[in-house]
Short mmCIF file of C-alpha atoms in Angstrom, two decimals:
data_model
loop_
_atom_site.label_atom_id
_atom_site.label_comp_id
_atom_site.label_asym_id
_atom_site.label_seq_id
_atom_site.Cartn_x
_atom_site.Cartn_y
_atom_site.Cartn_z
CA MET A 598 0.16 15.75 -7.63
CA ASN A 599 1.18 18.26 -10.29
CA ARG A 600 0.19 20.62 -7.02
CA ILE A 601 1.25 18.80 -4.36
CA TRP A 602 4.77 17.63 -5.42
CA PRO A 603 6.57 20.96 -6.57
CA TRP A 604 4.83 22.42 -2.86
CA ILE A 605 6.62 19.56 -0.87
CA LEU A 606 9.78 19.85 -3.08
CA THR A 607 10.05 24.01 -2.66
CA ILE A 608 9.00 24.46 0.85
CA SER A 609 11.44 21.49 2.11
CA LEU A 610 14.45 22.70 0.06
CA VAL A 611 13.96 26.24 1.40
CA VAL A 612 13.74 24.66 4.95
CA GLY A 613 16.63 22.84 4.35
CA ILE A 614 18.78 25.79 3.32
CA PHE A 615 18.06 27.81 6.63
CA ASN A 616 18.73 24.71 8.54
CA GLY A 617 22.37 24.36 6.82
CA LYS A 618 21.22 20.84 5.20
CA VAL A 619 22.49 21.64 1.72
CA GLN A 620 25.17 19.28 1.63
CA GLU A 621 22.99 16.34 3.16
CA MET A 622 20.06 17.48 0.18
CA THR A 623 22.77 16.84 -2.77
CA THR A 624 23.68 13.84 -1.74
CA GLY A 625 19.82 12.42 -0.76
CA LEU A 626 18.86 13.46 -4.18
CA PHE A 627 21.40 11.09 -5.39
CA ASP A 628 20.52 8.21 -3.23
CA SER A 629 16.84 8.95 -4.34
CA SER A 630 17.36 8.08 -7.60
CA LYS A 631 19.10 4.75 -6.58
CA SER A 632 16.20 3.62 -4.15
CA ALA A 633 14.19 4.28 -6.63
CA ILE A 634 15.71 2.04 -8.84
CA GLU A 635 16.08 -0.59 -6.52
CA THR A 636 12.22 -0.14 -5.56
CA CYS A 637 11.02 -0.52 -9.21
CA ILE A 638 13.97 -3.58 -9.67
CA ASN A 639 11.91 -5.35 -6.45
CA ILE A 640 8.65 -4.71 -8.14
CA PHE A 641 9.73 -5.59 -11.78
CA GLY A 642 10.60 -9.60 -10.74
CA ILE A 643 7.22 -10.10 -9.52
CA ILE A 644 5.51 -8.03 -12.01
CA SER A 645 6.60 -9.89 -14.83
CA LEU A 646 6.22 -13.43 -12.66
CA TRP A 647 2.72 -12.38 -12.49
CA CYS A 648 2.14 -11.89 -16.05
CA GLY A 649 3.80 -14.91 -16.69
CA LEU A 650 1.37 -16.61 -14.75
CA MET A 651 -1.69 -14.94 -15.40
CA LYS A 652 -0.95 -15.47 -19.41
CA ILE A 653 -1.20 -19.87 -18.77
CA ALA A 654 -3.95 -19.14 -16.40
CA GLU A 655 -6.06 -17.42 -18.93
CA LYS A 656 -5.57 -20.05 -21.90
CA THR A 657 -5.98 -22.78 -19.77
CA GLY A 658 -9.19 -21.12 -18.54
CA ILE A 659 -8.19 -21.38 -14.60
CA ILE A 660 -8.90 -17.51 -14.25
CA ASN A 661 -12.65 -18.37 -15.92
CA LYS A 662 -13.27 -20.67 -13.33
CA ALA A 663 -11.80 -18.45 -10.23
CA GLN A 664 -13.78 -15.43 -11.07
CA LYS A 665 -16.97 -17.52 -10.89
CA ILE A 666 -15.73 -18.24 -7.47
CA ILE A 667 -14.65 -15.00 -5.77
CA PHE A 668 -17.09 -12.92 -7.75
CA PRO A 669 -19.42 -12.53 -5.47
CA ILE A 670 -17.23 -11.59 -2.70
CA ILE A 671 -16.11 -9.02 -4.73
CA HIS A 672 -19.20 -8.05 -6.28
CA PHE A 673 -20.52 -6.09 -3.13
CA LEU A 674 -17.42 -4.39 -3.15
CA PHE A 675 -17.48 -3.35 -6.59
CA PRO A 676 -20.84 -3.40 -7.72
CA ASN A 677 -20.18 -2.02 -11.26
CA LEU A 678 -17.49 -4.69 -12.11
CA LYS A 679 -18.87 -7.20 -14.92
CA LYS A 680 -18.49 -11.13 -14.10
CA ASP A 681 -16.34 -11.13 -17.16
CA SER A 682 -14.04 -8.21 -16.01
CA LYS A 683 -10.47 -9.48 -16.11
CA ALA A 684 -10.02 -7.09 -12.67
CA VAL A 685 -11.79 -9.44 -11.26
CA GLY A 686 -9.00 -11.90 -10.73
CA ASP A 687 -6.64 -9.51 -9.85
CA ILE A 688 -8.52 -7.50 -7.16
CA ALA A 689 -9.09 -10.74 -5.52
CA MET A 690 -5.54 -11.65 -5.66
CA ASN A 691 -4.48 -8.34 -4.85
CA MET A 692 -6.92 -8.86 -1.67
CA THR A 693 -5.77 -11.73 -0.62
CA ALA A 694 -1.88 -10.96 -0.79
CA ASN A 695 -2.53 -7.99 1.40
CA ILE A 696 -4.17 -9.48 4.28
CA ILE A 697 -1.76 -12.80 4.52
CA GLY A 698 0.76 -9.87 4.66
CA LEU A 699 2.44 -10.50 0.66
CA GLY A 700 2.75 -6.68 0.17
CA ASN A 701 5.07 -6.83 -2.37
CA VAL A 702 3.25 -9.64 -4.18
CA ALA A 703 0.27 -7.28 -3.88
CA THR A 704 1.28 -4.08 -4.92
CA PRO A 705 2.16 -5.05 -8.71
CA ILE A 706 -0.87 -7.30 -8.93
CA GLY A 707 -2.71 -3.99 -7.84
CA ILE A 708 -1.60 -2.05 -10.64
CA LYS A 709 -2.32 -4.50 -12.72
CA ALA A 710 -6.05 -4.40 -11.69
CA MET A 711 -5.99 -0.65 -11.99
CA GLU A 712 -4.92 -1.09 -16.09
CA GLU A 713 -7.78 -3.37 -16.27
CA LEU A 714 -10.15 -1.08 -14.42
CA GLN A 715 -9.39 1.76 -16.75
CA LYS A 716 -9.77 0.12 -20.16
CA GLU A 717 -13.32 -0.12 -18.62
CA ASN A 718 -13.33 3.39 -17.48
CA LYS A 719 -15.74 5.70 -19.29
CA GLU A 720 -14.06 9.25 -18.08
CA LYS A 721 -10.31 8.24 -18.94
CA THR A 722 -9.14 11.57 -17.00
CA LYS A 723 -10.62 10.41 -13.64
CA LEU A 724 -10.74 7.98 -11.35
CA SER A 725 -13.80 5.45 -11.61
CA LYS A 726 -15.65 4.56 -8.21
CA GLU A 727 -13.93 0.69 -8.89
CA MET A 728 -10.38 2.39 -8.85
CA MET A 729 -11.33 4.53 -5.77
CA MET A 730 -12.49 1.44 -3.88
CA LEU A 731 -9.37 -0.53 -4.89
CA LEU A 732 -7.23 2.84 -3.85
CA VAL A 733 -8.64 2.84 -0.67
CA LEU A 734 -8.52 -1.20 0.33
CA ASN A 735 -4.68 -0.57 -0.32
CA MET A 736 -4.01 2.69 1.25
CA SER A 737 -5.57 1.04 4.76
CA SER A 738 -4.50 -2.72 3.69
CA ILE A 739 -6.24 -4.93 5.84
CA GLN A 740 -3.11 -7.34 7.49
CA LEU A 741 -3.79 -10.00 9.95
CA ILE A 742 -0.13 -10.21 10.95
CA PRO A 743 2.13 -7.41 10.73
CA THR A 744 4.70 -9.62 10.62
CA THR A 745 7.49 -6.38 10.23
CA VAL A 746 6.11 -4.53 13.34
CA ILE A 747 6.24 -8.16 15.26
CA ALA A 748 9.79 -8.70 14.69
CA LEU A 749 11.57 -5.33 15.39
CA ARG A 750 9.47 -5.67 18.74
CA ALA A 751 11.20 -8.76 19.33
CA SER A 752 14.39 -7.32 18.22
CA TYR A 753 14.11 -4.66 20.88
CA GLY A 754 13.09 -7.19 23.49
CA SER A 755 9.27 -6.78 23.88
CA ALA A 756 7.72 -9.47 26.43
CA ASN A 757 4.74 -10.05 24.26
CA PRO A 758 5.67 -8.97 20.54
CA THR A 759 2.72 -9.93 18.71
CA GLU A 760 0.08 -8.33 21.84
CA ILE A 761 -0.44 -5.81 18.46
CA VAL A 762 -2.18 -7.86 16.53
CA LEU A 763 -5.72 -7.74 17.46
CA PRO A 764 -5.45 -3.90 17.94
CA VAL A 765 -3.81 -3.53 14.63
CA ILE A 766 -6.51 -5.59 12.89
CA LEU A 767 -9.13 -3.23 14.60
CA ALA A 768 -7.69 -0.26 13.77
CA SER A 769 -7.34 -0.97 10.23
CA PHE A 770 -10.79 -2.71 9.93
CA VAL A 771 -12.64 0.56 11.11
CA ALA A 772 -10.40 2.35 8.79
CA VAL A 773 -10.96 0.39 5.92
CA ILE A 774 -14.77 0.39 6.88
CA ILE A 775 -15.00 4.24 6.83
CA GLY A 776 -12.87 4.33 3.86
CA VAL A 777 -15.35 1.98 1.69
CA ILE A 778 -18.43 3.78 3.13
CA ILE A 779 -17.02 6.88 2.17
CA VAL A 780 -16.62 6.04 -1.35
CA LYS A 781 -20.21 3.71 -1.47
CA ILE A 782 -21.55 7.39 -0.88
CA PHE A 783 -20.01 10.17 -2.54
CA TYR A 784 -19.27 8.02 -5.81
CA LYS A 785 -22.45 6.47 -8.10
CA MET B 1234 -1.36 -17.35 14.47
CA LYS B 1235 1.38 -20.30 13.20
CA ILE B 1236 -1.19 -21.21 10.72
CA ILE B 1237 -1.71 -17.96 8.94
CA GLU B 1238 2.08 -17.60 8.86
CA TYR B 1239 2.06 -21.03 6.87
CA ILE B 1240 -0.80 -20.41 4.64
CA SER B 1241 0.81 -16.75 3.80
CA TYR B 1242 4.39 -19.06 2.81
CA VAL B 1243 2.45 -21.90 0.99
CA MET B 1244 0.05 -20.01 -0.85
CA ILE B 1245 2.14 -19.18 -4.18
CA PRO B 1246 4.11 -22.44 -4.28
CA LEU B 1247 0.61 -24.06 -4.37
CA LEU B 1248 -1.09 -21.41 -6.96
CA LEU B 1249 2.33 -21.98 -8.96
CA ILE B 1250 1.45 -25.96 -9.25
CA ILE B 1251 -2.32 -25.58 -9.93
CA ILE B 1252 -1.75 -23.65 -12.76
CA LEU B 1253 1.37 -25.54 -14.03
CA ILE B 1254 -0.44 -28.87 -13.64
CA VAL B 1255 -4.12 -27.47 -15.77
CA GLY B 1256 -1.49 -26.03 -18.61
CA GLU B 1257 -0.26 -29.52 -18.70
CA ARG B 1258 -3.45 -31.28 -19.47
CA LYS B 1259 -4.80 -28.58 -21.25
CA LYS B 1260 -1.65 -29.36 -23.37
CA VAL B 1261 -0.78 -25.57 -23.71
CA HIS B 1262 2.84 -24.26 -24.45
CA VAL B 1263 3.11 -23.13 -20.76
CA TYR B 1264 6.41 -21.98 -20.94
CA ASP B 1265 5.98 -19.77 -24.08
CA LEU B 1266 2.62 -19.16 -22.43
CA PHE B 1267 4.78 -17.77 -19.66
CA ILE B 1268 7.75 -16.36 -21.53
CA GLU B 1269 4.80 -13.84 -23.52
CA GLY B 1270 3.54 -13.08 -20.21
CA ALA B 1271 6.36 -11.95 -18.34
CA ALA B 1272 7.55 -9.86 -21.59
CA GLU B 1273 4.90 -7.63 -20.61
CA GLY B 1274 5.93 -6.72 -17.03
CA PHE B 1275 8.61 -4.54 -18.44
CA SER B 1276 6.31 -1.73 -19.85
CA THR B 1277 4.74 -1.51 -16.69
CA ILE B 1278 7.84 -1.11 -14.59
CA ALA B 1279 9.31 1.26 -17.32
CA LYS B 1280 6.02 3.32 -16.90
CA ILE B 1281 6.34 2.85 -12.92
CA PHE B 1282 9.72 4.19 -12.78
CA PRO B 1283 9.22 7.72 -13.43
CA THR B 1284 6.13 8.01 -10.50
CA VAL B 1285 8.68 5.99 -7.65
CA LEU B 1286 11.66 8.49 -8.81
CA ALA B 1287 9.48 11.82 -8.17
CA VAL B 1288 7.87 10.62 -4.96
CA ILE B 1289 10.93 9.62 -3.28
CA ILE B 1290 12.89 12.15 -4.18
CA ALA B 1291 9.86 14.72 -2.75
CA ILE B 1292 9.91 12.43 0.88
CA ASN B 1293 13.56 11.94 0.88
CA ILE B 1294 13.91 15.93 0.73
CA PHE B 1295 10.98 16.52 2.89
CA LYS B 1296 12.81 14.35 5.73
CA ILE B 1297 16.38 15.38 5.14
CA SER B 1298 16.01 19.45 4.89
CA GLY B 1299 14.38 18.87 8.21
CA ALA B 1300 10.94 20.21 7.09
CA MET B 1301 9.20 16.92 8.24
CA ASP B 1302 10.74 17.99 11.79
CA LEU B 1303 8.94 21.60 11.32
CA PHE B 1304 5.58 19.96 10.12
CA VAL B 1305 5.29 17.81 13.30
CA LYS B 1306 6.00 20.63 15.62
CA LEU B 1307 3.50 22.41 14.00
CA VAL B 1308 0.99 19.67 14.02
CA ARG B 1309 1.60 18.41 17.46
CA PRO B 1310 -0.67 20.84 19.47
CA ILE B 1311 -3.61 20.20 17.32
CA ILE B 1312 -3.12 16.67 17.22
CA SER B 1313 -2.44 16.90 21.25
CA LEU B 1314 -6.56 18.17 21.65
CA PHE B 1315 -7.90 14.63 21.00
CA ASN B 1316 -6.16 13.20 23.76
CA VAL B 1317 -3.45 12.16 21.77
CA PRO B 1318 0.72 11.42 23.39
CA GLY B 1319 2.59 13.85 21.53
CA GLU B 1320 5.43 11.19 20.80
CA VAL B 1321 3.11 9.31 18.25
CA VAL B 1322 2.43 12.00 16.34
CA PRO B 1323 6.18 11.87 14.02
CA ILE B 1324 5.00 7.96 13.17
CA GLY B 1325 1.23 8.91 12.27
CA ILE B 1326 2.69 11.66 9.78
CA MET B 1327 5.68 9.18 8.87
CA ARG B 1328 2.91 6.12 8.09
CA SER B 1329 0.70 7.85 5.55
CA VAL B 1330 4.50 9.39 3.66
CA SER B 1331 7.09 6.87 3.68
CA GLY B 1332 7.46 2.94 4.92
CA GLY B 1333 11.25 2.67 5.40
CA GLY B 1334 10.80 6.26 6.65
CA ALA B 1335 8.02 4.99 9.24
CA LEU B 1336 9.96 2.21 9.92
CA ALA B 1337 13.23 4.56 11.00
CA VAL B 1338 10.97 6.53 13.37
CA LEU B 1339 9.59 2.80 15.07
CA SER B 1340 13.02 1.94 15.52
CA ASP B 1341 13.69 4.98 17.23
CA VAL B 1342 10.51 5.03 19.60
CA PHE B 1343 11.30 1.48 20.83
CA LYS B 1344 14.92 3.02 21.41
CA GLU B 1345 13.86 5.53 23.95
CA TYR B 1346 11.05 4.33 25.04
CA GLY B 1347 10.82 0.74 24.58
CA PRO B 1348 8.27 -1.38 22.87
CA ASP B 1349 5.78 -2.43 25.46
CA SER B 1350 5.91 1.56 26.90
CA LEU B 1351 2.06 2.88 26.07
CA VAL B 1352 4.21 4.86 23.27
CA GLY B 1353 5.52 1.74 21.69
CA ARG B 1354 2.86 0.12 21.45
CA ILE B 1355 0.41 2.68 20.31
CA SER B 1356 3.60 3.49 17.44
CA SER B 1357 2.87 -0.23 16.68
CA THR B 1358 -0.08 -0.53 16.15
CA ILE B 1359 -0.38 2.79 13.98
CA MET B 1360 2.30 1.29 11.65
CA GLY B 1361 0.71 -2.17 11.39
CA SER B 1362 -2.53 -0.95 10.92
CA SER B 1363 -2.09 1.33 7.41
CA ASP B 1364 -0.16 1.50 4.18
CA THR B 1365 2.15 4.10 2.94
CA THR B 1366 -0.82 6.14 1.66
CA LEU B 1367 1.15 8.42 -0.65
CA TYR B 1368 3.09 5.60 -2.10
CA VAL B 1369 0.16 3.64 -3.00
CA LEU B 1370 -1.62 6.28 -4.69
CA ALA B 1371 1.39 7.58 -6.76
CA ILE B 1372 2.42 3.94 -8.07
CA TYR B 1373 -1.54 2.45 -8.49
CA THR B 1374 -2.34 5.92 -11.05
CA SER B 1375 1.33 5.82 -12.36
CA THR B 1376 0.55 3.71 -15.31
CA ILE B 1377 -3.13 4.92 -16.25
CA GLY B 1378 -2.17 8.48 -17.04
CA ILE B 1379 -4.83 9.69 -14.28
CA LYS B 1380 -4.00 13.06 -12.99
CA LYS B 1381 -6.95 14.18 -10.91
CA THR B 1382 -6.31 12.36 -7.71
CA LYS B 1383 -7.02 15.21 -4.99
CA ASN B 1384 -10.19 13.49 -3.49
CA ALA B 1385 -8.02 9.80 -3.29
CA LEU B 1386 -5.84 11.22 -1.71
CA PHE B 1387 -8.34 12.76 1.11
CA ILE B 1388 -10.10 10.19 1.60
CA GLY B 1389 -6.76 8.12 2.04
CA LEU B 1390 -5.14 10.52 4.73
CA PHE B 1391 -8.65 10.41 6.59
CA CYS B 1392 -8.63 6.76 6.54
CA ASP B 1393 -4.91 7.04 8.03
CA LEU B 1394 -6.41 9.36 10.31
CA VAL B 1395 -9.20 7.42 11.73
CA ALA B 1396 -6.71 4.44 12.10
CA PHE B 1397 -4.45 6.61 14.20
CA LEU B 1398 -6.77 7.82 16.41
CA VAL B 1399 -8.63 4.25 16.90
CA ALA B 1400 -4.50 3.09 17.42
CA VAL B 1401 -4.23 5.82 20.49
CA TRP B 1402 -7.76 4.77 21.89
CA ILE B 1403 -7.89 0.92 22.00
CA TRP B 1404 -4.15 1.32 23.98
CA GLN B 1405 -5.24 4.33 26.16
CA ALA B 1406 -8.63 2.31 26.82
CA MET B 1407 -6.66 -0.98 27.80
CA VAL B 1408 -3.72 0.66 30.10
#
């Protein structure tokens, strides 16, 4: 990010000046701060709700039980993760939320999972194998029903809005598998 | 299809019920615990906000300045070598960068070519098959202070490229 961010900004600003978009860019800067706040407020509620619920689940032992059930599935993708790791529950919930299409629920929980993984990370400045795996799963995100796209297709008068469901699953599945393989090979 | 949709709605309330009932049976102070836990959400958000701001600024300026269009123009000839229709290149690039932006591009595609055209179908598939790589990477690493994310970015973008090509090839094979 330290290298990409200034480059994207500088090149864009220069291009914008040549395109005569100076005024639009200035308003764009202020609009960006507004949408950043909106994004955070959207996540804020859900992340607090999740933290609150998980506190109860933790103290009542629900998490312990759930982890024992989910662990075998997660273990394949995250072999270094220990059974009692707090990240197990978060990762499971993150994956479930992604699959059923609750993207805005998945993100806050994924962030929590990353924080738990960082506690177990040996080299604090580098992404661990587990973190890479979680990132790959989220960057490609397998989603059973791409609801937003279907809704948009329907609103533009598509004869069969849901015909894209299978191709979507196939495309994201292939991408995720390749991502998982890359992480498995290159990270020990 | 309907069943999966129903499950996605009912899952969260169900989870809530289970947690509350077990909490009551174990006689813990459910309400106090909830408040205590929810307060932790704030520190996470405070850590995420600067990252979100930085990413959104860069992406918005990238779009508004016309740099994005320029980039698409440069990449188009290379992508076309893979037998990919040039009209789907903008959404392919936008998908990795900005979710809202990609949705806007998708609307334009539908307006111009219709959702049931080859371009419309490919674009829909690209839109649904990936998440916003740049945003996910920035937000997920923002609270834990990890600076070296170059490899993760490459893997993420590579996966996007794979999903993109699969989306194109599926529809070209079917139509």
